[in-house]
Coordinates of C-alpha atoms in Angstrom, one line a residue:
X1273 CA -31.8 5.0 -33.0
X1274 CA -29.9 7.9 -31.6
X1275 CA -29.8 8.4 -27.9
X1276 CA -31.8 11.4 -26.7
X1277 CA -29.8 13.5 -24.1
X1278 CA -31.0 15.9 -21.6
X1279 CA -28.7 19.0 -21.7
X1280 CA -28.7 22.1 -19.6
X1281 CA -26.5 24.9 -18.5
X1282 CA -27.2 26.9 -15.3
X1283 CA -25.1 29.7 -13.8
X1284 CA -24.6 29.6 -10.0
X1285 CA -22.6 31.4 -7.3
X1286 CA -20.5 30.0 -4.6
X1287 CA -21.5 31.8 -1.4
X1288 CA -19.0 30.1 0.8
X1289 CA -16.2 31.7 -1.3
X1290 CA -17.3 35.3 -1.0
X1291 CA -14.5 37.8 -1.1
X1292 CA -15.1 41.6 -0.6
X1293 CA -18.9 41.0 -0.8
X1294 CA -18.5 39.2 -4.2
X1295 CA -18.9 35.5 -5.0
X1296 CA -17.5 33.6 -7.9
X1297 CA -19.8 32.4 -10.8
X1298 CA -19.8 28.9 -12.0
X1299 CA -21.4 27.3 -15.1
X1300 CA -23.2 24.1 -14.0
X1301 CA -23.3 21.7 -17.0
X1302 CA -25.8 18.7 -16.9
X1303 CA -26.0 15.9 -19.4
X1304 CA -28.5 13.3 -18.4
X1305 CA -27.3 12.2 -14.9
X1306 CA -23.8 13.5 -15.2
X1307 CA -23.1 17.0 -13.9
X1308 CA -19.9 19.2 -13.4
X1309 CA -19.1 22.8 -12.8
X1310 CA -16.5 25.2 -14.2
X1311 CA -15.5 28.6 -13.1
X1312 CA -16.3 31.4 -15.6
X1313 CA -13.6 33.6 -14.0
X1314 CA -16.1 36.2 -12.9
X1315 CA -17.4 37.6 -9.6
X1316 CA -20.7 39.2 -8.7
X1317 CA -22.0 41.1 -5.7
X1318 CA -24.4 38.7 -4.1
X1319 CA -27.1 41.4 -3.9
X1320 CA -26.9 41.7 -7.6
X1321 CA -27.5 38.0 -8.4
X1322 CA -30.7 36.3 -9.2
X1323 CA -30.7 32.6 -8.2
X1324 CA -33.9 31.9 -10.0
X1325 CA -32.7 33.3 -13.4
X1326 CA -29.1 32.4 -13.0
X1327 CA -28.0 35.9 -14.0
X1328 CA -27.0 39.2 -12.6
X1329 CA -29.7 41.8 -11.9
X1330 CA -29.7 45.6 -12.1
X1331 CA -29.3 48.4 -14.7
X1332 CA -25.7 49.1 -14.1
X1333 CA -23.6 48.8 -17.4
X1334 CA -21.2 46.4 -15.6
X1335 CA -24.2 44.1 -14.9
X1336 CA -25.2 44.1 -18.6
X1337 CA -21.7 43.4 -19.7
X1338 CA -21.5 40.5 -17.2
X1339 CA -24.7 38.9 -18.5
X1340 CA -23.6 39.2 -22.0
X1341 CA -20.4 37.5 -21.2
X1342 CA -22.4 34.7 -19.4
X1343 CA -24.4 34.2 -22.6
X1344 CA -21.3 33.9 -24.7
X1345 CA -20.2 31.1 -22.3
X1346 CA -23.5 29.4 -22.6
X1347 CA -23.3 29.7 -26.4
X1348 CA -19.8 28.2 -26.5
X1349 CA -20.7 25.3 -24.2
X1350 CA -23.9 24.6 -26.3
X1351 CA -21.8 24.6 -29.5
X1352 CA -19.4 22.0 -28.0
X1353 CA -22.5 19.9 -27.0
X1354 CA -23.9 20.1 -30.6
X1355 CA -20.5 19.2 -32.2
X1356 CA -20.3 16.0 -30.0
X1357 CA -23.7 15.1 -31.0
X1358 CA -23.0 15.7 -34.7
X1359 CA -19.7 13.7 -34.6
X1360 CA -21.6 10.8 -32.7
X1361 CA -19.1 10.9 -29.9
X1362 CA -20.0 10.1 -26.2
X1363 CA -21.5 13.2 -24.6
X1364 CA -20.8 13.8 -20.9
X1365 CA -20.7 17.0 -18.8
X1366 CA -17.1 16.5 -18.2
X1367 CA -16.3 16.2 -22.0
X1368 CA -18.1 19.4 -22.7
X1369 CA -16.2 21.1 -19.9
X1370 CA -12.9 19.8 -21.2
X1371 CA -13.6 21.0 -24.7
X1372 CA -14.5 24.4 -23.4
X1373 CA -11.1 24.5 -21.4
X1374 CA -9.2 23.4 -24.3
X1375 CA -8.2 20.0 -22.7
X1376 CA -7.5 17.3 -25.2
X1377 CA -9.7 14.2 -24.9
X1378 CA -6.5 12.1 -25.1
X1379 CA -5.0 13.7 -21.9
X1380 CA -4.8 11.1 -19.2
X1381 CA -6.1 11.4 -15.8
X1382 CA -4.8 10.2 -12.4
X1383 CA -7.6 7.6 -12.2
X1384 CA -6.7 6.2 -15.6
X1385 CA -3.1 5.9 -14.6
X1386 CA -3.9 4.1 -11.4
X1387 CA -6.2 1.7 -13.2
X1388 CA -3.8 1.1 -16.0
X1389 CA -0.9 0.5 -13.6
X1390 CA -2.8 -2.0 -11.5
X1391 CA -4.0 -3.9 -14.5
X1392 CA -0.6 -3.7 -16.2
X1393 CA 1.1 -5.2 -13.0
X1394 CA -1.5 -7.9 -12.6
X1395 CA 0.8 -10.4 -14.3
X1396 CA 4.0 -9.0 -12.8
X1397 CA 3.2 -8.6 -9.1
X1398 CA 2.1 -11.2 -6.6
X1399 CA -1.4 -10.8 -5.1
X1400 CA 0.0 -9.9 -1.6
X1401 CA 2.0 -7.0 -3.3
X1402 CA -0.8 -5.9 -5.7
X1403 CA -3.4 -5.6 -3.0
X1404 CA -1.2 -3.0 -1.4
X1405 CA -1.4 -1.0 -4.6
X1406 CA -5.2 -1.3 -4.5
X1407 CA -5.1 0.2 -0.9
X1408 CA -3.0 3.1 -2.1
X1409 CA -5.4 3.6 -4.9
X1410 CA -8.2 3.9 -2.4
X1411 CA -6.3 6.5 -0.4
X1412 CA -5.7 8.5 -3.6
X1413 CA -9.4 8.4 -4.4
X1414 CA -10.4 9.4 -0.8
X1415 CA -7.9 12.3 -0.8
X1416 CA -9.2 13.7 -4.2
X1417 CA -12.7 13.7 -2.8
X1418 CA -11.7 15.4 0.5
X1419 CA -9.2 17.8 -1.0
X1420 CA -10.6 18.7 -4.4
X1421 CA -14.2 17.6 -4.1
X1422 CA -13.9 15.4 -7.4
X1423 CA -13.3 11.9 -8.4
X1424 CA -10.4 12.6 -10.8
X1425 CA -7.8 15.0 -11.7
X1426 CA -5.7 15.4 -14.9
X1427 CA -2.0 14.3 -14.8
X1428 CA -1.0 17.7 -15.9
X1429 CA -2.5 19.1 -12.7
X1430 CA -0.1 17.1 -10.5
X1431 CA 2.6 19.1 -8.9
X1432 CA 4.9 19.1 -5.7
X1433 CA 2.1 20.6 -3.7
X1434 CA -0.2 17.7 -4.6
X1435 CA 2.4 15.3 -3.2
X1436 CA 2.9 17.3 0.0
X1437 CA -0.8 17.6 0.5
X1438 CA -1.4 13.9 -0.1
X1439 CA 1.4 13.0 2.4
X1440 CA -0.2 15.3 5.1
X1441 CA -3.6 13.7 4.4
X1442 CA -2.1 10.2 4.9
X1443 CA -0.5 11.2 8.2
X1444 CA -3.7 12.8 9.6
X1445 CA -6.2 10.5 8.2
X1446 CA -7.7 8.0 10.7
X1447 CA -8.8 4.9 8.8
X1448 CA -11.8 3.0 10.0
X1449 CA -9.9 -0.3 10.5
X1450 CA -7.5 1.1 13.1
X1451 CA -7.8 4.0 15.5
X1452 CA -4.5 5.9 15.2
X1453 CA -3.2 7.5 12.1
X1454 CA -0.7 5.4 10.1
X1455 CA 3.0 5.6 11.2
X1456 CA 5.7 7.2 9.1
X1457 CA 6.8 4.1 7.3
X1458 CA 3.3 3.3 6.4
X1459 CA 2.8 6.7 4.8
X1460 CA 6.2 6.3 2.9
X1461 CA 5.1 3.0 1.5
X1462 CA 2.0 4.6 0.0
X1463 CA 4.1 7.3 -1.5
X1464 CA 6.6 4.9 -2.8
X1465 CA 3.8 3.0 -4.6
X1466 CA 2.3 6.3 -5.9
X1467 CA 5.8 7.4 -7.1
X1468 CA 6.1 4.2 -9.1
X1469 CA 2.8 4.9 -10.7
X1470 CA 4.0 8.4 -11.7
X1471 CA 7.2 7.0 -13.1
X1472 CA 5.2 4.6 -15.3
X1473 CA 3.2 7.7 -16.6
X1474 CA 6.5 9.5 -17.5
X1475 CA 7.7 6.3 -19.3
X1476 CA 4.4 6.1 -21.2
X1477 CA 4.9 9.9 -22.0
X1478 CA 1.5 10.7 -20.4
X1479 CA 3.3 13.2 -18.1
X1480 CA 6.2 15.5 -19.1
X1481 CA 7.2 16.5 -15.6
X1482 CA 7.8 14.6 -12.3
X1483 CA 5.9 15.9 -9.3
X1484 CA 8.2 13.8 -7.0
X1485 CA 11.3 15.4 -8.4
X1486 CA 11.8 17.5 -5.3
X1487 CA 10.3 15.1 -2.8
X1488 CA 12.4 12.6 -0.8
X1489 CA 11.0 9.5 0.9
X1490 CA 12.1 9.3 4.5
X1491 CA 11.9 5.8 5.9
X1492 CA 12.7 5.4 9.6
X1493 CA 14.9 2.3 10.4
X1494 CA 13.0 -0.2 12.4
X1495 CA 14.6 -3.0 14.4
X1496 CA 13.4 -6.4 13.3
X1497 CA 11.3 -8.0 16.1
X1498 CA 12.3 -11.5 17.1
X1499 CA 11.7 -13.9 20.0
X1500 CA 14.5 -14.6 22.4
X1501 CA 15.4 -18.2 23.3
X1502 CA 13.4 -17.9 26.5
X1503 CA 10.4 -16.5 24.7
X1504 CA 10.5 -19.1 22.0
X1505 CA 10.7 -22.0 24.7
X1506 CA 7.7 -20.3 26.6
X1507 CA 5.6 -20.8 23.5
X1508 CA 6.8 -24.4 22.9
X1509 CA 6.1 -25.4 26.4
X1510 CA 2.5 -23.8 26.5
X1511 CA -0.2 -26.3 26.0
X1512 CA -3.4 -25.0 24.5
X1513 CA -6.7 -27.0 25.0
X1514 CA -8.3 -24.6 22.2
X1515 CA -7.9 -26.3 18.9
X1516 CA -7.4 -23.0 16.9
X1517 CA -4.6 -21.8 19.3
X1518 CA -2.9 -25.1 19.2
X1519 CA -3.0 -25.1 15.4
X1520 CA -1.7 -21.5 15.0
X1521 CA 1.1 -22.3 17.7
X1522 CA 2.2 -25.2 15.6
X1523 CA 2.3 -23.3 12.3
X1524 CA 4.2 -20.5 14.1
X1525 CA 6.8 -22.7 15.6
X1526 CA 7.3 -24.5 12.2
X1527 CA 8.2 -21.1 10.7
X1528 CA 10.5 -20.4 13.6
X1529 CA 12.5 -23.6 12.7
X1530 CA 12.3 -23.2 8.9
X1531 CA 12.3 -19.4 8.3
X1532 CA 9.5 -19.8 5.8
X1533 CA 7.0 -16.9 5.3
X1534 CA 3.2 -17.4 5.8
X1535 CA 2.3 -18.0 2.2
X1536 CA 5.3 -20.4 1.7
X1537 CA 4.2 -22.5 4.7
X1538 CA 0.6 -22.6 3.5
X1539 CA 1.5 -23.9 0.0
X1540 CA 3.9 -26.7 1.3
X1541 CA 2.9 -30.2 0.3
X1542 CA 4.5 -33.7 0.7
X1543 CA 6.0 -33.2 -2.8
X1544 CA 8.2 -30.4 -1.3
X1545 CA 9.8 -32.8 1.1
X1546 CA 13.0 -34.7 -0.3
X1547 CA 15.7 -36.7 1.5
X1548 CA 19.2 -35.1 1.5
X1549 CA 22.6 -36.6 1.0
X1550 CA 23.2 -35.9 4.8
X1551 CA 20.4 -38.3 5.8
X1552 CA 18.1 -35.4 6.8
X1553 CA 14.8 -34.5 5.1
X1554 CA 15.0 -31.2 3.2
X1555 CA 12.3 -28.7 2.0
X1556 CA 12.7 -27.9 -1.7
X1557 CA 10.5 -24.9 -2.6
X1558 CA 10.6 -21.3 -3.9
X1559 CA 9.6 -18.1 -2.2
X1560 CA 6.2 -16.9 -3.4
X1561 CA 7.3 -13.3 -3.1
X1562 CA 10.5 -13.4 -5.2
X1563 CA 10.5 -16.8 -6.9
X1564 CA 13.9 -17.5 -5.4
X1565 CA 14.7 -21.2 -4.8
X1566 CA 14.8 -22.3 -1.1
X1567 CA 16.6 -25.4 0.3
X1568 CA 16.1 -25.9 4.0
X1569 CA 17.2 -28.9 6.1
X1570 CA 14.2 -29.9 8.3
X1571 CA 15.2 -29.7 12.1
X1572 CA 13.7 -32.2 14.4
X1573 CA 11.5 -29.5 15.9
X1574 CA 9.9 -28.9 12.5
X1575 CA 9.9 -32.6 11.5
X1576 CA 7.7 -33.4 14.7
X1577 CA 5.2 -30.8 13.6
X1578 CA 5.0 -32.2 10.0
X1579 CA 4.4 -35.7 11.5
X1580 CA 1.7 -34.3 13.8
X1581 CA -0.4 -33.2 10.9
X1582 CA 0.2 -36.0 8.3
X1583 CA -3.1 -37.6 9.0
X1584 CA -5.1 -34.3 9.4
X1585 CA -8.1 -34.6 7.1
X1586 CA -8.2 -30.9 6.2
X1587 CA -4.5 -30.9 5.2
X1588 CA -5.0 -34.2 3.2
X1589 CA -7.9 -32.6 1.3
X1590 CA -5.9 -29.6 0.3
X1591 CA -2.7 -31.6 -0.4
X1592 CA -0.8 -29.5 2.1
X1593 CA 1.3 -30.2 5.2
X1594 CA -0.8 -28.1 7.5
X1595 CA -4.6 -27.2 7.6
X1596 CA -5.2 -23.8 5.9
X1597 CA -5.8 -20.7 8.0
X1598 CA -6.0 -17.1 6.8
X1599 CA -3.1 -14.8 7.6
X1600 CA -5.5 -12.3 9.3
X1601 CA -6.9 -15.0 11.6
X1602 CA -3.6 -16.4 12.3
X1603 CA -2.1 -13.1 13.4
X1604 CA -5.2 -12.3 15.5
X1605 CA -4.8 -15.6 17.3
X1606 CA -1.0 -14.9 17.9
X1607 CA -2.0 -11.9 19.9
X1608 CA -3.9 -14.3 22.3
X1609 CA -0.9 -16.7 22.4
X1610 CA 1.4 -13.8 23.3
X1611 CA -0.8 -12.8 26.1
X1612 CA -1.1 -16.3 27.4
X1613 CA 2.6 -16.8 27.2
X1614 CA 3.5 -13.5 28.8
X1615 CA 5.2 -12.1 25.8
X1616 CA 4.8 -8.4 25.4
X1617 CA 6.1 -8.1 21.8
X1618 CA 3.8 -7.5 19.0
X1619 CA 3.7 -11.1 17.8
X1620 CA 2.9 -11.5 14.2
X1621 CA 3.7 -14.4 11.8
X1622 CA 6.7 -12.6 10.4
X1623 CA 8.3 -12.6 13.8
X1624 CA 8.8 -16.3 13.4
X1625 CA 10.9 -15.7 10.2
X1626 CA 13.0 -13.1 12.1
X1627 CA 13.3 -15.6 15.0
X1628 CA 14.7 -18.3 12.7
X1629 CA 17.3 -15.8 11.3
X1630 CA 18.4 -14.6 14.7
X1631 CA 17.7 -16.9 17.6
X1632 CA 17.8 -20.2 15.9
X1633 CA 20.5 -19.9 13.3
X1634 CA 22.9 -16.8 13.6
X1635 CA 22.9 -16.8 17.4
X1636 CA 24.0 -20.5 17.2
X1637 CA 26.9 -19.9 14.8
X1638 CA 25.3 -20.7 11.5
X1639 CA 27.2 -18.8 8.8
X1640 CA 25.3 -15.8 7.5
X1641 CA 25.8 -17.0 3.9
X1642 CA 23.9 -20.2 4.8
X1643 CA 21.2 -18.3 6.6
X1644 CA 20.7 -16.0 3.6
X1645 CA 20.2 -19.0 1.2
X1646 CA 17.8 -20.7 3.5
X1647 CA 15.8 -17.4 3.8
X1648 CA 15.7 -17.1 0.0
X1649 CA 17.3 -13.6 0.1
X1650 CA 18.7 -12.3 -3.3
X1651 CA 21.2 -10.0 -1.6
X1652 CA 23.4 -10.9 1.5
X1653 CA 22.9 -7.3 2.7
X1654 CA 19.4 -8.1 3.4
X1655 CA 20.4 -10.9 5.8
X1656 CA 22.9 -8.6 7.5
X1657 CA 20.1 -6.7 8.9
X1658 CA 19.5 -9.6 11.2
X1659 CA 23.1 -10.0 12.1
X1660 CA 23.2 -6.4 13.5
X1661 CA 20.6 -7.4 16.2
X1662 CA 22.0 -10.7 17.5
X1663 CA 23.2 -9.5 21.0
X1664 CA 23.6 -13.1 22.3
X1665 CA 26.0 -14.0 19.5
X1666 CA 28.1 -10.8 20.0
X1667 CA 28.1 -11.4 23.8
X1668 CA 29.3 -15.1 23.2
X1669 CA 32.1 -13.9 20.8
X1670 CA 33.3 -11.3 23.2
X1671 CA 33.3 -13.7 26.1
X1672 CA 35.5 -16.1 24.0
X1673 CA 37.8 -13.2 23.1
X1674 CA 38.0 -12.3 26.9
X1675 CA 39.1 -15.9 27.7
X1676 CA 41.6 -15.9 24.8
X1677 CA 43.3 -12.7 26.0
X1678 CA 43.3 -14.0 29.5
X1679 CA 45.0 -17.2 28.4
X1680 CA 47.5 -15.3 26.5
X1681 CA 48.5 -13.2 29.5
X1682 CA 48.9 -16.3 31.6
X1683 CA 51.3 -17.8 29.0
X1684 CA 53.5 -14.7 28.9
X1685 CA 56.5 -15.3 31.4
X1686 CA 57.1 -12.7 34.0

C-alpha cells in the first residue's frame, strides 16, 4: 500500500531582511513533517503582500507579473513532487527543493561526510582519538545551526570563508562544560580534524576543491608540564586518609616511575610483568595509542606500588595491577592532591609521563635513546621535546664543565 503524503507550498516573506522597503520571498515546502524553504529570488514591498493568500496584492502590472512567476514556481515544485511519487522514490521537502535547484541526489553533504569518516575510522582509530572526532562533529553541527540556521550543507558550498567563520565560532563559543572559550591549540585541533575529513572527501572525489587550501593551522608551542624533584617528593611523602586520594596518588606515582599513560596503566595485568636478564622485573606491553612495543625496567618505587595492590579484590576481579578508575575522576582528584601538597601546577595524569621523561630519567643521565624506547615513541624527535626543558641536567652539565675548565687552568704552568 502506497504511503499517502501531505504536500503543500506556501509563499512567505522574511520581514527581518527588508531592504529599501522590500522583503525577500521564499517558497515554503512541506511534505508530511519535513519542511524547508528556498528563495525565489524576488522581493516585494511589504505593503503589497498578503500573508493570508501568500501572494502579492494590487493592480499594478508588476504585481501581476510577480504573481504569475510565483505560480510558475509552484507548478515546477508540484511537478517535482509528482515525479518522485511516480518513480516511487522517497519524498521529502529537501529532495523537492534540490530537484528544483538542479542539485543531484548523489551530491554529498557535510553531515554525510562526517558520518562516513567517523564510521570509516572506527576500525582504524583508538576510542580516545575517535571520541575527539565526535566532539568536532558536534561543534560543526552547532556551527551550522547558529550560522546557517540549518542542519546540513552541501560539500560544494564549502569555501575558505566557511573555514574562517568556523574558526571564529570555535574561538568565541563558550561551551557548557567550561566557562572560558577554548584556547588556540584547542581550536587548531578541531580544525585539524575537520581538515582530515575534507581530505577524505577529496580522495573519495566527493569534493573537487579544497576549502583549506589557503588556510594555515597555527599551533602555539606549549612547554610540557612536569614535576620537579621537590614536587615529586612532596606527593610521595603526603599521606592521605581518604581512600580515593590515596588510590589516585599511587597510580599517579606509578606512572611517574614507569612513564606509562593512563590507559596503559589501567590495562596492565600480572601477565605483563616478566623477569629480565639483569635480575629486575620488567613491564612488557604496548602503547594503546600507537601499538608500539614498550619494555620498562621496574624501579623499586614502582615495584612497591605493585606489591601494595597485589591482594586488592577489585584489581584481582579485573585481572589488573590496580583497581580501575576513570580518567575523568582521576584528574579531578589530582587537583585535590595538588592543593593539599602545595603544588600550583595544573596536575593531570599526563604530567606523570612528562615527569618520568624529565625529572626521573633525563635529569639523572639516562640516555635519550633509552628514554624514547621506554616511552614508546616512534621518533626520537618526540622525546627531544622533553630534553629541551631539563634545566637541572643543563645546570649539572655546565657545573661539571666549569670544574673541568678550572682544573685545566690549574694544571697549566705559570
